[in-house]
Coordinates of C-alpha atoms in Angstrom, one line a residue:
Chain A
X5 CA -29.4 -14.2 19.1
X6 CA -31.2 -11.5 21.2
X7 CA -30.1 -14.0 24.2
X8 CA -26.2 -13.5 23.4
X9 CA -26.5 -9.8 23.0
X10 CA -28.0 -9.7 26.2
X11 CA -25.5 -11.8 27.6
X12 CA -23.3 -9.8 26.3
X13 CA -24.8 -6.1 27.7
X14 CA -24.9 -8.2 31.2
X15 CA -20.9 -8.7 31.0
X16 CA -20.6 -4.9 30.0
X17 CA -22.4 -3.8 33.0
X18 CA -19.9 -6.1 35.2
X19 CA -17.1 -4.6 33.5
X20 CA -18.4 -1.0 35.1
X21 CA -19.4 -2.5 38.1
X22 CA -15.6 -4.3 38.3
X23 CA -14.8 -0.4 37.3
X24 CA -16.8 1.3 40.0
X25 CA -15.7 -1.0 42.5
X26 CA -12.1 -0.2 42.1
X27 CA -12.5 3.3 41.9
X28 CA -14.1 3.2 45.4
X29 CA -11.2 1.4 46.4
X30 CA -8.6 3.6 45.0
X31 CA -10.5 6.7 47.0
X32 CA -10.7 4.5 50.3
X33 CA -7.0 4.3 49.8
X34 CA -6.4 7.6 48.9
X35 CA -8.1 9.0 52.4
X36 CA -6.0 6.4 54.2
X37 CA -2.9 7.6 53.3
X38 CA -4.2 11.4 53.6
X39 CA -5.1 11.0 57.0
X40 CA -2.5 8.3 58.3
X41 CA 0.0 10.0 56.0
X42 CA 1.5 7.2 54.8
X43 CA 3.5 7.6 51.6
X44 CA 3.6 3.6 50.4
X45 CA -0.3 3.6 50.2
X46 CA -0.4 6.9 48.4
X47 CA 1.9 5.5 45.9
X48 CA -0.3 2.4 45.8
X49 CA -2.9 4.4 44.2
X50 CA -1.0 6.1 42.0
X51 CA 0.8 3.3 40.7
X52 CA -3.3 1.6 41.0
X53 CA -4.5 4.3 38.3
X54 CA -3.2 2.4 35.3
X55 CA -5.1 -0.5 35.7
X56 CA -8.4 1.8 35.8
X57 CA -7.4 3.1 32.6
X58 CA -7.2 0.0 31.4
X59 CA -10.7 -1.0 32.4
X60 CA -12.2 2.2 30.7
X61 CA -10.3 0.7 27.2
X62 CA -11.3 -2.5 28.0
X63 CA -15.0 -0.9 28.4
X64 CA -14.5 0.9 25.2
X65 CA -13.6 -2.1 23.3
X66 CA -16.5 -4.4 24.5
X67 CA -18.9 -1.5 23.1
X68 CA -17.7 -1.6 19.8
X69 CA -17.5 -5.4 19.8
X70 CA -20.8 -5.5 21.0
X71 CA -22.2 -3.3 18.5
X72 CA -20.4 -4.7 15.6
X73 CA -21.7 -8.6 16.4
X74 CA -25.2 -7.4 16.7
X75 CA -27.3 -4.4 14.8
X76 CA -28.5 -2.7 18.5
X77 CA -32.0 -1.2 18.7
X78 CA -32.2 2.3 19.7
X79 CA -33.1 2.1 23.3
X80 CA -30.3 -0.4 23.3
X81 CA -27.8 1.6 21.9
X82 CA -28.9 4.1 24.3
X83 CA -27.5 1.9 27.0
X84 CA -24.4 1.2 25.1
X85 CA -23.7 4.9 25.0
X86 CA -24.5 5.1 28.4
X87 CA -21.5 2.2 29.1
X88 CA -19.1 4.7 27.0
X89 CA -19.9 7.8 29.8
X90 CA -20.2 6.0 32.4
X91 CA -17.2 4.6 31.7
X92 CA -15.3 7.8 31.6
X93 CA -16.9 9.4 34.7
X94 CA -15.2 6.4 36.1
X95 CA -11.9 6.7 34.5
X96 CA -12.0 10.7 36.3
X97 CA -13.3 9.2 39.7
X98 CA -9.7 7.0 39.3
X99 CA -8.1 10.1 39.0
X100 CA -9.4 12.3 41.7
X101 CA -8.2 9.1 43.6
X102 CA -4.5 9.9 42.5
X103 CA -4.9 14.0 43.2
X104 CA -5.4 13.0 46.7
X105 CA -3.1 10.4 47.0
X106 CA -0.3 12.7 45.1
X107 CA -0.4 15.4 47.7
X108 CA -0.6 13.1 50.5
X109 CA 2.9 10.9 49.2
X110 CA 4.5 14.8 48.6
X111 CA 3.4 15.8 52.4
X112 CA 3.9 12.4 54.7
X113 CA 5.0 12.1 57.0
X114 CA 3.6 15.8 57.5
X115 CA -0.4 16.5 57.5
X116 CA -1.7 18.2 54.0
X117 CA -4.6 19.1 56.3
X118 CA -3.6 21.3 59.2
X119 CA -6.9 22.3 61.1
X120 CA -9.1 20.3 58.5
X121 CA -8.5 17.1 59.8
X122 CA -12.5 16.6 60.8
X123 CA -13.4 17.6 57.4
X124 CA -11.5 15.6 55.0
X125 CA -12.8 12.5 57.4
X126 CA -16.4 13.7 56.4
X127 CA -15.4 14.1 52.9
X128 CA -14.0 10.9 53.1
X129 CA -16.6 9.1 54.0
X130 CA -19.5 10.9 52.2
X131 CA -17.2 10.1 48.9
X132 CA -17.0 6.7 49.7
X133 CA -20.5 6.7 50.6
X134 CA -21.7 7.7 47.0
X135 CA -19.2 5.5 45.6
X136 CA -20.8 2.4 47.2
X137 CA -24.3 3.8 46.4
X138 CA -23.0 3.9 42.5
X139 CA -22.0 0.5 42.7
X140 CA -25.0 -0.5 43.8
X141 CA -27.5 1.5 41.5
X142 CA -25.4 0.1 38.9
X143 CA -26.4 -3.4 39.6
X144 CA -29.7 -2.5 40.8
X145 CA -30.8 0.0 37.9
X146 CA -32.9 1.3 40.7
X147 CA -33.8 4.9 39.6
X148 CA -35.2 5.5 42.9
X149 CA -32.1 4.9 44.2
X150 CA -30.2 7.4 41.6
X151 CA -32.4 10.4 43.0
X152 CA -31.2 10.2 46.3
X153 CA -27.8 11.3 44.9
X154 CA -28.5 15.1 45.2
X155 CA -28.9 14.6 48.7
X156 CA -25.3 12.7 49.3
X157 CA -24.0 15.7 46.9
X158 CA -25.4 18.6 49.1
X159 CA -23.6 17.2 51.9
X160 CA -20.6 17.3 50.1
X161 CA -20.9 20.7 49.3
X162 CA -21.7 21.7 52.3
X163 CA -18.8 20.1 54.1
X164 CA -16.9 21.5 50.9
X165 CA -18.1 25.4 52.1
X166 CA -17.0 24.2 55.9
X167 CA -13.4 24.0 54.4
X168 CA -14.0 27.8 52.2
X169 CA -14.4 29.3 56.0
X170 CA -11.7 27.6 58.0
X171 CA -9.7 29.3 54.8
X172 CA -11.5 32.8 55.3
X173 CA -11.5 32.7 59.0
X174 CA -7.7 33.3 60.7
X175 CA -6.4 30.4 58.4
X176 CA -2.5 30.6 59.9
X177 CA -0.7 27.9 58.0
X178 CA 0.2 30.0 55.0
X179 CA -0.8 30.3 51.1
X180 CA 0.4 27.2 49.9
X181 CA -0.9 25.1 52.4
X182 CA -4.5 27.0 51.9
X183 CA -4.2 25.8 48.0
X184 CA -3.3 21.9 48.9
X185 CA -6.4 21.9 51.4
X186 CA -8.4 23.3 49.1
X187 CA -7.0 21.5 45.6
X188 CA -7.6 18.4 48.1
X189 CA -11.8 19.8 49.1
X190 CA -11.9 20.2 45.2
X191 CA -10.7 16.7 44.4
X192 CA -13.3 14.9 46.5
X193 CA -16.3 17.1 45.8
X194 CA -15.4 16.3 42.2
X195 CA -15.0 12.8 42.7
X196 CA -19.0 12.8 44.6
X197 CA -19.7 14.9 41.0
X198 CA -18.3 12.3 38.5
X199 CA -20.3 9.6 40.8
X200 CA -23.5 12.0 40.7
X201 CA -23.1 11.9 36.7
X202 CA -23.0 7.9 37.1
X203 CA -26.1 8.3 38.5
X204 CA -27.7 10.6 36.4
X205 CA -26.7 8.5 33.5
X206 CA -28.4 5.6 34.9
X207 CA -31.5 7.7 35.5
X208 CA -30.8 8.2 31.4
X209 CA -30.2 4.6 30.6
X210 CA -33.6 3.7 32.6
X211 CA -36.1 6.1 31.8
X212 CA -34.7 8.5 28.5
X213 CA -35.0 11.2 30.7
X214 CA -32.3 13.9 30.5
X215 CA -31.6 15.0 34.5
X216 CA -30.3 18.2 33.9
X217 CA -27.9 18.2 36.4
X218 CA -26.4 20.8 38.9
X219 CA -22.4 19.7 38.1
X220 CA -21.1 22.4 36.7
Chain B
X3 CA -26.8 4.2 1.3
X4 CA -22.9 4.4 2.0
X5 CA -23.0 8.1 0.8
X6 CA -25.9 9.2 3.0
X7 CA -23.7 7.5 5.7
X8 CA -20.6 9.5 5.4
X9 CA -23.0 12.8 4.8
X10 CA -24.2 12.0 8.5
X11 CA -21.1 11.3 9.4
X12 CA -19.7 14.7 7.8
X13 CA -22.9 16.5 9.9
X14 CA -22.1 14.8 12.9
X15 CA -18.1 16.7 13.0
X16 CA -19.9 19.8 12.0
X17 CA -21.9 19.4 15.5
X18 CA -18.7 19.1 17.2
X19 CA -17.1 21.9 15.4
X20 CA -19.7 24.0 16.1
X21 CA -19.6 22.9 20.1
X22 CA -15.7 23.4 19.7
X23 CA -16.2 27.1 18.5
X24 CA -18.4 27.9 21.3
X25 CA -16.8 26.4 24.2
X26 CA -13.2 28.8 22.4
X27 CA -15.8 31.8 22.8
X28 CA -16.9 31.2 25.8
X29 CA -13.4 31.0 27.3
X30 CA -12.7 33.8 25.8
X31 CA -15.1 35.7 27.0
X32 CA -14.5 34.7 30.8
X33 CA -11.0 35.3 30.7
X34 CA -12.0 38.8 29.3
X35 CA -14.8 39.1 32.1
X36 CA -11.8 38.3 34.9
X37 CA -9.4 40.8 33.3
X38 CA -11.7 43.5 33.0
X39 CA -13.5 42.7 35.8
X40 CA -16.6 42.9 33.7
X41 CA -19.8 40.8 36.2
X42 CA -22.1 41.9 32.7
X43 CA -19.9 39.5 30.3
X44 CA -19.3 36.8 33.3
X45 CA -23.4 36.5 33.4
X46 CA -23.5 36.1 30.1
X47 CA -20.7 32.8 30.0
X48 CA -22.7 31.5 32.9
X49 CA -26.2 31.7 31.2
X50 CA -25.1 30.7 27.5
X51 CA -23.5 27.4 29.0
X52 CA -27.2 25.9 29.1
X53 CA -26.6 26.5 25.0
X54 CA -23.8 24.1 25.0
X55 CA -24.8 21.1 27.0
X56 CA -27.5 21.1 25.2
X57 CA -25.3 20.9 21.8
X58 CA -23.9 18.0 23.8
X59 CA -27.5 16.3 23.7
X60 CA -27.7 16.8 20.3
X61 CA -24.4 15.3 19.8
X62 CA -25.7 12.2 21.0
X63 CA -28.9 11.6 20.0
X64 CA -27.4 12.2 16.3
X65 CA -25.0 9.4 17.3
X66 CA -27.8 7.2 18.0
X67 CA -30.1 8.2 15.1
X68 CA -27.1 7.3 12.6
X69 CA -26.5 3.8 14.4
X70 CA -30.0 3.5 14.4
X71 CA -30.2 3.9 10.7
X72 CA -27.0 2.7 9.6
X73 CA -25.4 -0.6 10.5
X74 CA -21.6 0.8 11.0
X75 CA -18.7 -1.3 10.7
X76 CA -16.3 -1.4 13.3
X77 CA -14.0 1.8 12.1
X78 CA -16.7 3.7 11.7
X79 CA -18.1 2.6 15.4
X80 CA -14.7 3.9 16.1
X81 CA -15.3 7.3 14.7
X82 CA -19.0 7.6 16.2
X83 CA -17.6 6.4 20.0
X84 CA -14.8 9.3 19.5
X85 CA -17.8 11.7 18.9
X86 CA -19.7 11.0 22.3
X87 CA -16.0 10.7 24.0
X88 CA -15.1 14.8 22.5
X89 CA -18.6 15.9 22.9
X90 CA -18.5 15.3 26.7
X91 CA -14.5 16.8 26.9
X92 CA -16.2 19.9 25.0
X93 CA -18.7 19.6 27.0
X94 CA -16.4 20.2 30.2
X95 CA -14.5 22.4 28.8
X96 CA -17.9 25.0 28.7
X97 CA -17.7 24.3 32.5
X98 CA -14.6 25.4 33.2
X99 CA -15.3 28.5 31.5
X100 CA -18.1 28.9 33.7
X101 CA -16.0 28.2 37.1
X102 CA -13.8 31.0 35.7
X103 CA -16.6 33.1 34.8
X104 CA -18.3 32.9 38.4
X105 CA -15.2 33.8 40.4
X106 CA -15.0 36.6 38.1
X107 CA -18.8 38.1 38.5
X108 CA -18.5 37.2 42.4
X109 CA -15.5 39.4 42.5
X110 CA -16.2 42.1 40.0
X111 CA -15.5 45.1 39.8
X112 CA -12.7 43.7 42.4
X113 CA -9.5 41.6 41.1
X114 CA -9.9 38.5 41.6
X115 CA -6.4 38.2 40.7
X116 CA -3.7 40.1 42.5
X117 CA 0.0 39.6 41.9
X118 CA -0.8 36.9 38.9
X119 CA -2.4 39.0 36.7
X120 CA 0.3 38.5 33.8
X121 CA 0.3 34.7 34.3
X122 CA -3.5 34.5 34.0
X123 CA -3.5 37.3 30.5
X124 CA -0.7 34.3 29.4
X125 CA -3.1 30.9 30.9
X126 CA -6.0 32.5 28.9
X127 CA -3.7 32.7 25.7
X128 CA -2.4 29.9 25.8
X129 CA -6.3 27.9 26.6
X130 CA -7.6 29.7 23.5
X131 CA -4.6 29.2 21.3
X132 CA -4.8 25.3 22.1
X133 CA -9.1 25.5 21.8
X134 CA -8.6 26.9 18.0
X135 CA -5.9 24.2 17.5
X136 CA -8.6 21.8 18.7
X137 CA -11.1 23.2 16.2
X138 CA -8.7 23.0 13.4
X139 CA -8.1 19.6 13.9
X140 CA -11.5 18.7 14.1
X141 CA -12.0 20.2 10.9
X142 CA -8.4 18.6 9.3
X143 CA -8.4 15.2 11.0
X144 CA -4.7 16.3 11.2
X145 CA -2.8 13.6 13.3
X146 CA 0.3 15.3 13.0
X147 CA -0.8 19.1 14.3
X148 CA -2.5 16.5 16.8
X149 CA 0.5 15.5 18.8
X150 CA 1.8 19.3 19.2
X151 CA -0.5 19.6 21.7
X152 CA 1.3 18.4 24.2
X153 CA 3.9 21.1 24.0
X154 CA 0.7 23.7 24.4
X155 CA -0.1 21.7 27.5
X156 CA 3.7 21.8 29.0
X157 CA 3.5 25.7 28.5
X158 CA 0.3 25.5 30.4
X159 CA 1.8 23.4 33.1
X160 CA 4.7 25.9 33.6
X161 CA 2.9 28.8 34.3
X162 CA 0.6 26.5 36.4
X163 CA 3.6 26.1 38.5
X164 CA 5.0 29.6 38.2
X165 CA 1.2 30.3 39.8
X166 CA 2.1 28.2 42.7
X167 CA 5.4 29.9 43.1
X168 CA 4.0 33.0 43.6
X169 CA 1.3 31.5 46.5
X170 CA 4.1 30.0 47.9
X171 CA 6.8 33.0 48.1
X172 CA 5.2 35.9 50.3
X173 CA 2.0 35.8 49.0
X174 CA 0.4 38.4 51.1
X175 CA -3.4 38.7 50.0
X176 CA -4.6 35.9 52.2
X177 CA -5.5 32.4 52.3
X178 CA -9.3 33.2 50.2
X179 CA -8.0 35.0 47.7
X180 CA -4.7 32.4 47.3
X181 CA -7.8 29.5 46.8
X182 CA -9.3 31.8 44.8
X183 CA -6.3 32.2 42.4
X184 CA -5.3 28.4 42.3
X185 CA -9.1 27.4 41.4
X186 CA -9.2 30.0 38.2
X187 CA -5.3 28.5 37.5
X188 CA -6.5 25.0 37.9
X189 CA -9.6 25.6 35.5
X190 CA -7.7 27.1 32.7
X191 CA -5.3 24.0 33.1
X192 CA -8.4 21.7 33.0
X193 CA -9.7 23.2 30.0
X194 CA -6.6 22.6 28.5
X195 CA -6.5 19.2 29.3
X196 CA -10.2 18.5 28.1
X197 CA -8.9 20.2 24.6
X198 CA -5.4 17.5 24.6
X199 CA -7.9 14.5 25.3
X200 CA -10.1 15.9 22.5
X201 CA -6.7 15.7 20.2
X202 CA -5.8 12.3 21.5
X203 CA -9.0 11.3 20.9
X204 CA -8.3 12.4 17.2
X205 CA -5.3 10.5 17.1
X206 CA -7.0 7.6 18.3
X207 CA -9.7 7.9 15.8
X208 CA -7.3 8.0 12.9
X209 CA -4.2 5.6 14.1
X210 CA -6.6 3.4 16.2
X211 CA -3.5 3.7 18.6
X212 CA -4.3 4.7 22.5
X213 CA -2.0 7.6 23.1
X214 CA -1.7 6.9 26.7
X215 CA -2.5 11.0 28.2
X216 CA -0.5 12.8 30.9
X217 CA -4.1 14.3 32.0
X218 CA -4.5 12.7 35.4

């Protein structure tokens, strides 16, 4: 019996894992289309985002299927828990995907970011980066692993306050443009947050130790 | 045994209640704080939000002392999920008070909002009016008040746009302030999305039926 219910926990973690792996996708995708402004891969992704909702409910359903075959123990319900938020940190990664892939299908074949070009590549690939690293802690359960987050998150940030002072400093392309460029900064420091809370949650799930983290 | 259940059970949507009241407040108070310009009440949003994460901890570990002590059946798994699913959307919801609170107490006694100061007095309305909806719901288990709150979230949307109009039509106060102004317009619309997702989670708790959101 305790053999089946951990069977069953195993194919709950590959359902985020199958999760996580498509959000990174959808993001990868996203940045393409920003930066190549190409308007069918933008709509890729936003036609994508479905699919990753589905995988949250599909998530969702194998918790409470899970829990109603077998009476969990706390620390496993703990975990199970964990699955549910996980989940949804997910779900939100999916849709910072979309925000970025929205504005990028409304501006091609124009650029969204005039001047910001060299960030958004950074931000791309720092995103990505954590993405990946999610994917992987979430196989791994390595808690070292999980701790390194911050570090990926300060980057972000910091690239994030690069884009604040191109916008304070002689910025020449107009208001609205200002607000896509930064809505855009805001969408991928968000979607590094959400994959930070992944983390954190598997620092959680591994040692019942709240990280008290800096997201807000 | 079943009553001490649904006694839990009744303790556990007091928690939320409770978290659903203070996240109202604490809007309230940092749309207040931006409209007076008052950095003394923005300090105070940012310092009490330690108050409500931790209300969100709470939220869980009662969620996994009932399933600990009680061996739910599946609608009532439904009904305990919901509770971890609303106390993290409440749980956001305190943060984007606190994004609206720090631009405020960075830019006080300045105006952090020139030109949109009668769209932001109407956003903060309307994010109140739909948090004290979301409170009374939680209290009713109301499905039908439930689905009303996607009309809220249209009026939300509109002056979301009508924010964007005015950044886009001579806006002459620069690009910082223009990011400035969408980020506090984007938080209040976030808060209000957190609240709907709380109300559709509602829904989903009494129907069992997804209500696919608009929220991404």
């Amino acid at each position: 019996m305790r053999d089946v219910f951990h069977a069953d926990l195993d194919a709950l973690n590959s359902q985020l894992v199958a999760m996580s792996t498509s959000v990174t996708q959808a993001m990868r995708a996203a940045s393409a289309a920003l930066l190549s402004r190409d308007a069918v891969q933008a709509r890729g992704v936003i036609d994508g985002d479905a699919d990753i909702n589905a995988m949250q409910y599909a998530v969702d359903d194998e918790v409470i299927d899970i829990m109603t075959r077998h009476q969990p123990i706390a620390g496993d319900l703990r975990f199970i828990l964990g699955a549910v938020r996980i989940g949804t940190d997910l779900e939100r990664m999916g849709d910072m995907a979309v925000h970025v892939a929205k504005i990028a299908e409304r501006d091609a074949p124009g650029c969204a970011v005039p001047r910001t070009r060299p960030i958004f590549t950074a931000m791309s690939e720092i995103a990505i980066r954590i993405a990946d690293k999610t994917t992987g802690i979430l196989v791994s359960r390595d808690v070292l692993d999980a701790t390194q987050f911050d570090l990926d998150d300060d980057e972000m940030d910091a690239q994030f306050d690069r884009l604040m002072r191109v916008l304070g400093e002689g910025w020449s392309h107009g208001a609205e443009a200002a607000v896509d460029v930064a809505m855009l900064g805001r969408s991928f420091e968000r979607y590094a947050d959400h994959a930070v809370r992944v983390a954190h949650q598997i620092v959680y799930l591994v040692t019942g130790e709240v990280h008290l983290g800096r997201e807000s």
